[in-house]
PDB file of C-alpha atoms in Angstrom:
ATOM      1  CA  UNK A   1      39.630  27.982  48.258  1.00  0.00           C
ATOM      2  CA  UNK A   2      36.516  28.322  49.985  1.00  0.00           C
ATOM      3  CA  UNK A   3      34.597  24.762  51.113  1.00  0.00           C
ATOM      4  CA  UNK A   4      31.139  24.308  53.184  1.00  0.00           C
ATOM      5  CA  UNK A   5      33.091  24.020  56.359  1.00  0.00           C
ATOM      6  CA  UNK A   6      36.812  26.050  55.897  1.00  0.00           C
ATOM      7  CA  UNK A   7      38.760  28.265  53.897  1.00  0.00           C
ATOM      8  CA  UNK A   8      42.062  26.821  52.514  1.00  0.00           C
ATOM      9  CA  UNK A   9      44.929  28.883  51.256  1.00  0.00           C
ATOM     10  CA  UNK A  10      47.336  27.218  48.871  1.00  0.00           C
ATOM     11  CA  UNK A  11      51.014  28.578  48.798  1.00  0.00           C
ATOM     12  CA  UNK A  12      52.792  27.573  45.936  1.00  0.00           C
ATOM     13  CA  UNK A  13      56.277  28.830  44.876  1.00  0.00           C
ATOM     14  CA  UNK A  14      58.575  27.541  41.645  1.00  0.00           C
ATOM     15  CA  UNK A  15      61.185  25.830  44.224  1.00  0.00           C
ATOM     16  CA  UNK A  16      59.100  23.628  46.165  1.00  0.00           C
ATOM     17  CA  UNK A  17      57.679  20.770  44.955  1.00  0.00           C
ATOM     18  CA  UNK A  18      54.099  20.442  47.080  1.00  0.00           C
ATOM     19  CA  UNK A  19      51.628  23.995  47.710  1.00  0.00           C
ATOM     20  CA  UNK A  20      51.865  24.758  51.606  1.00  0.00           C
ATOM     21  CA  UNK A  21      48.523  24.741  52.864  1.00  0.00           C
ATOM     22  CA  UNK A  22      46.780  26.519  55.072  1.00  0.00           C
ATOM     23  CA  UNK A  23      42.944  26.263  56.277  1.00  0.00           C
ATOM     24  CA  UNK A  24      41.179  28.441  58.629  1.00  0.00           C
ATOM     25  CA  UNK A  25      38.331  27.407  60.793  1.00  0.00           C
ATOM     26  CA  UNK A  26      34.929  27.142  60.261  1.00  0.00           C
ATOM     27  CA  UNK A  27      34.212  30.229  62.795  1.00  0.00           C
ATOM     28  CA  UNK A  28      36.332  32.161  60.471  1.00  0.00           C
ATOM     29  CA  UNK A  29      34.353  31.206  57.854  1.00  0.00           C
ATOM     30  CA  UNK A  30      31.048  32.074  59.340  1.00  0.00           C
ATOM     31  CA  UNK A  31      32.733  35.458  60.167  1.00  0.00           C
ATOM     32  CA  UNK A  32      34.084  35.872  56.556  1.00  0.00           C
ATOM     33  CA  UNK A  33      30.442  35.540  55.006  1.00  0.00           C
ATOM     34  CA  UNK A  34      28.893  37.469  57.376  1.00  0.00           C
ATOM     35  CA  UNK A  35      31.408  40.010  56.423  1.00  0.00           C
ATOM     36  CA  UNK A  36      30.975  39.423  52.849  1.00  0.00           C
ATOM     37  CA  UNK A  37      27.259  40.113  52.810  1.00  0.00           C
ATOM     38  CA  UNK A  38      27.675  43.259  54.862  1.00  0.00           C
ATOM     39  CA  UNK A  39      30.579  44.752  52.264  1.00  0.00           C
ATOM     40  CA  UNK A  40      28.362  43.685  49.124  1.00  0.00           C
ATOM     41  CA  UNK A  41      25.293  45.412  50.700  1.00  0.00           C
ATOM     42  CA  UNK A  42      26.914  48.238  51.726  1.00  0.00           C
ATOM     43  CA  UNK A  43      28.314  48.954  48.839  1.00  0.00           C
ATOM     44  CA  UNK A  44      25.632  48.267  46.804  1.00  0.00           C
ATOM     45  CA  UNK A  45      22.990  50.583  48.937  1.00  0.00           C
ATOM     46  CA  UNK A  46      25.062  52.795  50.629  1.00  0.00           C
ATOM     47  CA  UNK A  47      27.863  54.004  48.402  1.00  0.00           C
ATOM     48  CA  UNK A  48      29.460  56.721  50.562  1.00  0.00           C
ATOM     49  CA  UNK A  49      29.269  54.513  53.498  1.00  0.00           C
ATOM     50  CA  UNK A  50      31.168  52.162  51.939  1.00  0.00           C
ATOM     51  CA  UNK A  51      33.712  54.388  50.892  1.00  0.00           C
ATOM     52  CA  UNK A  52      34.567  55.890  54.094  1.00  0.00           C
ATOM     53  CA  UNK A  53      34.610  52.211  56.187  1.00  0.00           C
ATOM     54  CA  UNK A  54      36.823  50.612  53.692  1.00  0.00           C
ATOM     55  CA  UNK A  55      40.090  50.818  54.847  1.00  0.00           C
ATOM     56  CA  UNK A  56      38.505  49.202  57.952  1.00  0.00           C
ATOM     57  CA  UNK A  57      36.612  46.277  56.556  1.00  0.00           C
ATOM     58  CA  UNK A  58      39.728  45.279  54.486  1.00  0.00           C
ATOM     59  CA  UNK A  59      41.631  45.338  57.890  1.00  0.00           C
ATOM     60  CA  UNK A  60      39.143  43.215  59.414  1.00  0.00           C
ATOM     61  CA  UNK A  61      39.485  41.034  56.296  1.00  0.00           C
ATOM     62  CA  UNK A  62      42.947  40.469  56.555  1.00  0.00           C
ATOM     63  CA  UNK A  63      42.455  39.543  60.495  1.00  0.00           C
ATOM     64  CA  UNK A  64      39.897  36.959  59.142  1.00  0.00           C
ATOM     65  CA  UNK A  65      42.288  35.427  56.433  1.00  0.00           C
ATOM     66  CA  UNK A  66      44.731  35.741  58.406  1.00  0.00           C
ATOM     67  CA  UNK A  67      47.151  37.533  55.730  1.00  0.00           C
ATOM     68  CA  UNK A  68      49.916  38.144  57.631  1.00  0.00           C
ATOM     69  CA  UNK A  69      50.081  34.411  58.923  1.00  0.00           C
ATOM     70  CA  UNK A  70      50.092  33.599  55.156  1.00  0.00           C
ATOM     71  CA  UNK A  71      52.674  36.479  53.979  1.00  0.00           C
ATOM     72  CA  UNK A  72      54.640  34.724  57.124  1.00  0.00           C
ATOM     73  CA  UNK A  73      54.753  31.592  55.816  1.00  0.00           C
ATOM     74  CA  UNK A  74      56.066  33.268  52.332  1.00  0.00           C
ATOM     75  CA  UNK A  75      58.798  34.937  53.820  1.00  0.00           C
ATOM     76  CA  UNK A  76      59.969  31.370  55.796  1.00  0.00           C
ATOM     77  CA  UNK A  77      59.843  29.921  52.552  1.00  0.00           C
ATOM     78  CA  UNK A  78      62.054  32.381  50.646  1.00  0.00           C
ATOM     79  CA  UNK A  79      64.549  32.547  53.731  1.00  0.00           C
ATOM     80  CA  UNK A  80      64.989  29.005  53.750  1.00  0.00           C
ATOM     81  CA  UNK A  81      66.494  29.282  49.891  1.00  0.00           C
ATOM     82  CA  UNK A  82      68.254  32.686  50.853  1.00  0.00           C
ATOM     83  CA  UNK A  83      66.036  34.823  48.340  1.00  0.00           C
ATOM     84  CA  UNK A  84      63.292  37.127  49.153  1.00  0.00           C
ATOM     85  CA  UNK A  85      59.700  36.667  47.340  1.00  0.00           C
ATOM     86  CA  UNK A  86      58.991  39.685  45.098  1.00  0.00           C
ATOM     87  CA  UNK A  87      55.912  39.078  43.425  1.00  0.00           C
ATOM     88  CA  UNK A  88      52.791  37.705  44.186  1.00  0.00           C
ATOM     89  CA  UNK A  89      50.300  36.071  41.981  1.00  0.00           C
ATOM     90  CA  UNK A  90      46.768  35.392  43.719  1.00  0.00           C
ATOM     91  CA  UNK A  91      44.205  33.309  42.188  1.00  0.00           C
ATOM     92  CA  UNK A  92      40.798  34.096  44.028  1.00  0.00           C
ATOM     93  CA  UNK A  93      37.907  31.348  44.285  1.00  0.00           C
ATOM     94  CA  UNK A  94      34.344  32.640  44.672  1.00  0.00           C
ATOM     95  CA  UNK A  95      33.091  36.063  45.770  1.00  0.00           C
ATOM     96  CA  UNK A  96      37.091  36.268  46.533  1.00  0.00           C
ATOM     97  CA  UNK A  97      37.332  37.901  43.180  1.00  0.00           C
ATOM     98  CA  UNK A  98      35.099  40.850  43.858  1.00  0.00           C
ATOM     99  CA  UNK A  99      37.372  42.522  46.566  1.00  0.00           C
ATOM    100  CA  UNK A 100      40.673  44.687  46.672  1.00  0.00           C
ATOM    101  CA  UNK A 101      42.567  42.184  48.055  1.00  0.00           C
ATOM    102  CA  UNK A 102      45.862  43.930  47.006  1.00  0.00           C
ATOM    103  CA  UNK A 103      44.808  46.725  49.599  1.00  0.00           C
ATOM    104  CA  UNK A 104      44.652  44.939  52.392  1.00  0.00           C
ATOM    105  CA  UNK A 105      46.851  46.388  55.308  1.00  0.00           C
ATOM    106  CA  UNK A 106      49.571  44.007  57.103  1.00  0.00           C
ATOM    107  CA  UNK A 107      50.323  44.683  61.019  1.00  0.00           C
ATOM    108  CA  UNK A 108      53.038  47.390  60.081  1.00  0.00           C
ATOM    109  CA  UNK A 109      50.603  49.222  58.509  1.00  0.00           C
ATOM    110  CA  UNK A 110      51.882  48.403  54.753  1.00  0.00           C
ATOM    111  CA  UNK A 111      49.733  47.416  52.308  1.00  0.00           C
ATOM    112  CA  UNK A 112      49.964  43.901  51.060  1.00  0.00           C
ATOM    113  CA  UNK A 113      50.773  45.390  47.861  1.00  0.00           C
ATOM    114  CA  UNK A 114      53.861  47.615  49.066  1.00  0.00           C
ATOM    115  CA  UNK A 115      55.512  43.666  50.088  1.00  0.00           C
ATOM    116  CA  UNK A 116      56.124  43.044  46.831  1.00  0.00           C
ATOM    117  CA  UNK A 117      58.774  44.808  44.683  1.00  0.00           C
ATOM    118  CA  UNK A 118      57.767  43.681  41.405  1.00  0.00           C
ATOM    119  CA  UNK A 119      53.587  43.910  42.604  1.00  0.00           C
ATOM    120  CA  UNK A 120      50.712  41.546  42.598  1.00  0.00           C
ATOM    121  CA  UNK A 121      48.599  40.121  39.574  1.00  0.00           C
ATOM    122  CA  UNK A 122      45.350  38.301  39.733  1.00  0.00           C
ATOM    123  CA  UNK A 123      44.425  34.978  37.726  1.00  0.00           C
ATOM    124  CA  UNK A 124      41.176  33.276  37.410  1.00  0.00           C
ATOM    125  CA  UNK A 125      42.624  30.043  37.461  1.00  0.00           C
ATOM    126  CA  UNK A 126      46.091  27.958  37.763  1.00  0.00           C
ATOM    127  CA  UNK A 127      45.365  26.753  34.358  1.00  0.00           C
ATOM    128  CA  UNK A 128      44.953  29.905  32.765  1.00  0.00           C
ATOM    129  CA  UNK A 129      47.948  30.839  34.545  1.00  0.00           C
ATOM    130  CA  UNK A 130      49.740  28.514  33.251  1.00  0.00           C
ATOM    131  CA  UNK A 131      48.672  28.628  29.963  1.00  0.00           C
ATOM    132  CA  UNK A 132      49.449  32.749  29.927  1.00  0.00           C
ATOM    133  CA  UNK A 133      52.746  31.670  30.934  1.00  0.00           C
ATOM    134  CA  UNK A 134      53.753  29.629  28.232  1.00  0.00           C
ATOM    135  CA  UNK A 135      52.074  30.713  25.330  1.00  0.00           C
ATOM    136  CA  UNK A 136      53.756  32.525  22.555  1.00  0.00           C
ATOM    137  CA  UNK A 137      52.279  35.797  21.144  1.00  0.00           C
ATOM    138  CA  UNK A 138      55.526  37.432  19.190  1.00  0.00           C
ATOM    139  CA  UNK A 139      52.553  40.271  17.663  1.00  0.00           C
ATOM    140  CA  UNK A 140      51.245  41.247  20.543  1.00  0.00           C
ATOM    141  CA  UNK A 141      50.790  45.017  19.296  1.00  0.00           C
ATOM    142  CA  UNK A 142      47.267  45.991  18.812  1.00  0.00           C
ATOM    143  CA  UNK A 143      44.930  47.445  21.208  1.00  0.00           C
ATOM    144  CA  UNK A 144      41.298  48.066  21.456  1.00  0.00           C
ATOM    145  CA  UNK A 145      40.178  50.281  25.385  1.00  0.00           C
ATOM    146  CA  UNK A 146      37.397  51.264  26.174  1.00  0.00           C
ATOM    147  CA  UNK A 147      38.136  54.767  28.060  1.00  0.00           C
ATOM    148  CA  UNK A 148      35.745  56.044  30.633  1.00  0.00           C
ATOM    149  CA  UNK A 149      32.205  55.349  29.054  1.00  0.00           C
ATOM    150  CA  UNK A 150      30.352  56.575  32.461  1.00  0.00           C
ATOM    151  CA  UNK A 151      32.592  59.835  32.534  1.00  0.00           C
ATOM    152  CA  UNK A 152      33.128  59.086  36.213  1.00  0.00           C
ATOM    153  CA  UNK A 153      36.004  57.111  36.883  1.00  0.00           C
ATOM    154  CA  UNK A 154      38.894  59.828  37.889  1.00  0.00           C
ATOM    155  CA  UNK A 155      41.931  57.719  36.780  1.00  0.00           C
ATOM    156  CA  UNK A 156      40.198  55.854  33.922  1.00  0.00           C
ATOM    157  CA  UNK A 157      41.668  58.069  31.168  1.00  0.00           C
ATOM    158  CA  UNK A 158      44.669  57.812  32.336  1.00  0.00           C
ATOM    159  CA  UNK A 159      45.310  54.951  32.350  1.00  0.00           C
ATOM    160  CA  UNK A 160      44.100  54.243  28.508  1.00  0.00           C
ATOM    161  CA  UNK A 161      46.577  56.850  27.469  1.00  0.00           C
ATOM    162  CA  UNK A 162      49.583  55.407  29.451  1.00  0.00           C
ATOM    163  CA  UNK A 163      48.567  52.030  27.908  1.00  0.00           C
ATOM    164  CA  UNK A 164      47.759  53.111  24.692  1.00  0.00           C
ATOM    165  CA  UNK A 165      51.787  54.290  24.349  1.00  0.00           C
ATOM    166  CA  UNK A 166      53.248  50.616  24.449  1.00  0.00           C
ATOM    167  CA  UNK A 167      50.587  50.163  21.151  1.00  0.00           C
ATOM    168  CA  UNK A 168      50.357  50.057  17.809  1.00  0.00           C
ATOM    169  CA  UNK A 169      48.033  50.069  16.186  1.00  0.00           C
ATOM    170  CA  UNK A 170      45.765  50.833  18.830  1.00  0.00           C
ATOM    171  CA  UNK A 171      42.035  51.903  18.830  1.00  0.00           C
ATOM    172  CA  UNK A 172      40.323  53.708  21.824  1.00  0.00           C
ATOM    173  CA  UNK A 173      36.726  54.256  21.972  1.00  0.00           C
ATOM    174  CA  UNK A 174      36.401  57.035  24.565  1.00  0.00           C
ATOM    175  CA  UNK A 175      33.285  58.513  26.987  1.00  0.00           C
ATOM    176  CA  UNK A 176      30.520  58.513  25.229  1.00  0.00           C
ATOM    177  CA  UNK A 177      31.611  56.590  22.200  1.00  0.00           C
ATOM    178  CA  UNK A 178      31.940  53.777  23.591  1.00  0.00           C
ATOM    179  CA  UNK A 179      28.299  52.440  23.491  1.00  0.00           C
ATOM    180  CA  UNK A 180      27.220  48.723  23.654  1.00  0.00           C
ATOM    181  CA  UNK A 181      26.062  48.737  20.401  1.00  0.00           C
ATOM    182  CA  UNK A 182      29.623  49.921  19.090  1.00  0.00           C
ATOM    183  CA  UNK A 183      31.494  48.256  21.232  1.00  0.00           C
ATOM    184  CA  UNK A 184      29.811  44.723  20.056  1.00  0.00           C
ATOM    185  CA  UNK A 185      29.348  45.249  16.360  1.00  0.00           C
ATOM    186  CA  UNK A 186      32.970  46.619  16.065  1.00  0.00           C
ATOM    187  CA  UNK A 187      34.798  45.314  12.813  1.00  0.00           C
ATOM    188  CA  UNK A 188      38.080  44.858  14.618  1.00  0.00           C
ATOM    189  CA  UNK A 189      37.130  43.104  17.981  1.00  0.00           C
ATOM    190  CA  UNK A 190      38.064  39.738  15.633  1.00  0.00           C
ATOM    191  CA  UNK A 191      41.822  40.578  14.803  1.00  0.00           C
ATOM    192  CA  UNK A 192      43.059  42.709  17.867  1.00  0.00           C
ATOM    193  CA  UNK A 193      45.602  41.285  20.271  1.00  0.00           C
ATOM    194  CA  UNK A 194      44.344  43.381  23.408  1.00  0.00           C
ATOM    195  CA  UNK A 195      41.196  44.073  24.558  1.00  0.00           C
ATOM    196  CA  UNK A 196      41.361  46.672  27.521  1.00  0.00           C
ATOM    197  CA  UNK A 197      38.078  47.943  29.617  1.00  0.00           C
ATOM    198  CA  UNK A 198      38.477  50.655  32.028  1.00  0.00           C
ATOM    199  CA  UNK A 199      34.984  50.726  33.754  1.00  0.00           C
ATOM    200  CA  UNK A 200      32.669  50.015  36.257  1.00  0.00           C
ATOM    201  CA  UNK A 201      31.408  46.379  36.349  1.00  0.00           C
ATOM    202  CA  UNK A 202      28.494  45.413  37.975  1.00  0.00           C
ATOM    203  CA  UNK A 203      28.415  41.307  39.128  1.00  0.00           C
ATOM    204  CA  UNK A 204      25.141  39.259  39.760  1.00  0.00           C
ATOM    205  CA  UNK A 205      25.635  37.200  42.937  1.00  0.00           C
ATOM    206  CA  UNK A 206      22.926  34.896  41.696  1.00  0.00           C
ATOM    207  CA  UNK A 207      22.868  34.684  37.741  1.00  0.00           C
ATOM    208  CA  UNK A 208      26.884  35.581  36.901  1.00  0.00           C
ATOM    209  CA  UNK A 209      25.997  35.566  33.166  1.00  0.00           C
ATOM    210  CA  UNK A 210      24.482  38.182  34.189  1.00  0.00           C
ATOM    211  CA  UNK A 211      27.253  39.917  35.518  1.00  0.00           C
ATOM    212  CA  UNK A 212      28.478  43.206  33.457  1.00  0.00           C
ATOM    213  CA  UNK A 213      30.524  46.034  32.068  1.00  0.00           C
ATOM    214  CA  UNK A 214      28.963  49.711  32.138  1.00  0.00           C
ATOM    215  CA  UNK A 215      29.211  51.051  28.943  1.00  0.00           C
ATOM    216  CA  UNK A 216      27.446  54.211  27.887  1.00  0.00           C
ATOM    217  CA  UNK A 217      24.743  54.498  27.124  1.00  0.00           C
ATOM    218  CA  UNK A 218      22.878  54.460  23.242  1.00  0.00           C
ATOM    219  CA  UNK A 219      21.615  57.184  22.553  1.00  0.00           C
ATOM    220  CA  UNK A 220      18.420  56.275  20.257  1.00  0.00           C
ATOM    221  CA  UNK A 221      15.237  57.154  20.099  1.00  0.00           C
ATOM    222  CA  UNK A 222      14.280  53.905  18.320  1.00  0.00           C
ATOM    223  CA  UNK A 223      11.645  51.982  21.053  1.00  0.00           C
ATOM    224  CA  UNK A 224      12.897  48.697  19.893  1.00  0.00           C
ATOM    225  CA  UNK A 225      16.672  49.192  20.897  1.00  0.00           C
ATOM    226  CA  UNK A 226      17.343  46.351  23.284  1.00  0.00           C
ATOM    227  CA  UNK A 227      20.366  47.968  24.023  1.00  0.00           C
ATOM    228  CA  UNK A 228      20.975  48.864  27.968  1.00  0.00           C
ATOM    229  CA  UNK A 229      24.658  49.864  28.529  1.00  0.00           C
ATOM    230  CA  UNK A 230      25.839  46.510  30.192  1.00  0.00           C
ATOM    231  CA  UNK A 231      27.887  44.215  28.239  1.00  0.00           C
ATOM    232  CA  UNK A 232      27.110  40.982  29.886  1.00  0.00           C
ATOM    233  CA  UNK A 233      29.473  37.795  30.329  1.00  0.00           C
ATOM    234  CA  UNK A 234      26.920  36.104  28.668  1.00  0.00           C
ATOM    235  CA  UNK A 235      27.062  38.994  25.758  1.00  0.00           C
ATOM    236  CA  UNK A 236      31.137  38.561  25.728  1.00  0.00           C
ATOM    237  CA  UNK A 237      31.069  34.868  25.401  1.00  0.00           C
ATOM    238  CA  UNK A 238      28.868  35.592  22.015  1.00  0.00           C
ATOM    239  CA  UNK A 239      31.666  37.618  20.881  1.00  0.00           C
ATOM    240  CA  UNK A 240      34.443  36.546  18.318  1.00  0.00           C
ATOM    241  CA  UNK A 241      37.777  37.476  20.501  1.00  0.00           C
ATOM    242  CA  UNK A 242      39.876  34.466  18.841  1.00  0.00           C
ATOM    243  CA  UNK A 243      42.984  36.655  18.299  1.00  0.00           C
ATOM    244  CA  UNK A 244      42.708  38.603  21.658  1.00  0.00           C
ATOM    245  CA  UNK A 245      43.329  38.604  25.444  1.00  0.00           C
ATOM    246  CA  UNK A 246      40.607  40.621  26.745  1.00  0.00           C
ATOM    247  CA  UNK A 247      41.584  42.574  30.163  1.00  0.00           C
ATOM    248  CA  UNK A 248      38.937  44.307  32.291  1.00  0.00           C
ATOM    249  CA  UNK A 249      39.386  46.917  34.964  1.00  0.00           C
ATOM    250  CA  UNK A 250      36.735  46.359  37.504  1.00  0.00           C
ATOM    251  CA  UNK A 251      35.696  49.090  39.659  1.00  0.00           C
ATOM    252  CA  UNK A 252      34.113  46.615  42.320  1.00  0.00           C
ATOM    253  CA  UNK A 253      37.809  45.433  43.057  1.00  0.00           C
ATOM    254  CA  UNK A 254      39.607  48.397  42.821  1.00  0.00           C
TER     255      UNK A 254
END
């Protein structure tokens, strides 16, 4: 949880009764946001750069959030009730959200994700945590993905068609189909359980309504199309998703 003056970490597991805390100091967080601004710029301006200093930046983001201190205290916390902690649930606040934090390397060179035998899931919040966790959804069978509308995403259709399998029905809008106009005016984006994105996403630092998934682009000739190939937040809010729990794979966090 990032404040004005520190960065707090909250650990909580289902045995203890109170999160363990731990907050960093406000150096660190002058170093994370310099950091921040540098990745986000990078990346933004200098693609290829960004690509080949990666594994680097997320080690010195680990140093700076001090990961393994926190995967530490995890581990004392499980060995104190004789288990071992297998999963991992993180629930980023702020810009958090917008990097790989899965990836990050630990001092014997693992990834944070290879810790965990059953893997790592993000939430937005503890609420909607929670409120996954307990709710009910005995028909959870019908899918609507969007597969690969930029055509440049190497895994993207992939992973739709390994998803797709646990579905049906199931509806895939692939490449080139699956334009903003479609994807928005689509008769059974009201009554579908799943809603699955695998795309790029762009995010606005400074209007997040603003913030986006790349579609493809319409193809019309028509002047007065409005139409630009980003379905904003703002845009998804608008939609009518009452039956569905929309998922979206965001290229800006890996």
């Amino acid at each position: 949880y990032i404040l004005e003056d520190k960065i707090l970490t909250f650990i909580v597991t289902a045995n203890n009764s109170h999160p363990v805390v731990q907050q960093s100091s406000a150096e660190d967080l002058e170093t994370f946001n310099s950091w921040m601004n540098q990745y986000l710029t990078t990346y933004q301006k200098d693609n290829e750069s960004w690509r080949d200093n990666l594994a680097s930046n997320l080690k010195h983001l680990s140093e700076i959030l001090n990961i393994n201190s926190i995967v530490d205290q995890i581990n004392d916390i499980f060995d104190k009730q004789g288990t071992k902690c297998n999963r991992l649930i993180l629930i980023p606040h702020h810009y958090l959200h917008l990097f790989p934090l899965h990836a990050i390397s630990l001092a014997n060179g693992d990834l944070l994700l290879e810790r965990f035998e059953r893997g790592i899931n993000y939430a937005p919040s503890s609420q909607l945590l929670q409120l996954t966790q307990t709710q009910k959804r005995p028909d959870f069978n019908h899918l609507f993905a969007i597969q690969n509308p930029t055509e440049d995403l190497v895994f993207a259709d992939l992973e739709v068609e390994i998803l797709r399998s646990f579905f049906s029905p199931k509806t895939v809008l692939k490449k080139k189909d699956a334009q903003e106009t479609e994807v928005k005016t689509h008769p059974e984006l009201s009554f579908v359980h799943c809603i699955h994105f695998s795309c790029h996403g762009e995010f606005n630092v400074e209007y997040p309504l603003k913030s986006a998934l790349c579609l493809a682009e319409t193809e019309q000739s028509n002047s007065e199309n409005t139409e630009d190939g980003l379905l904003t937040l703002a845009e998804i809010f608008a939609l009518n998703l009452t039956q569905s729990h929309s998922r979206e794979q965001r290229a800006m966090s890996g």
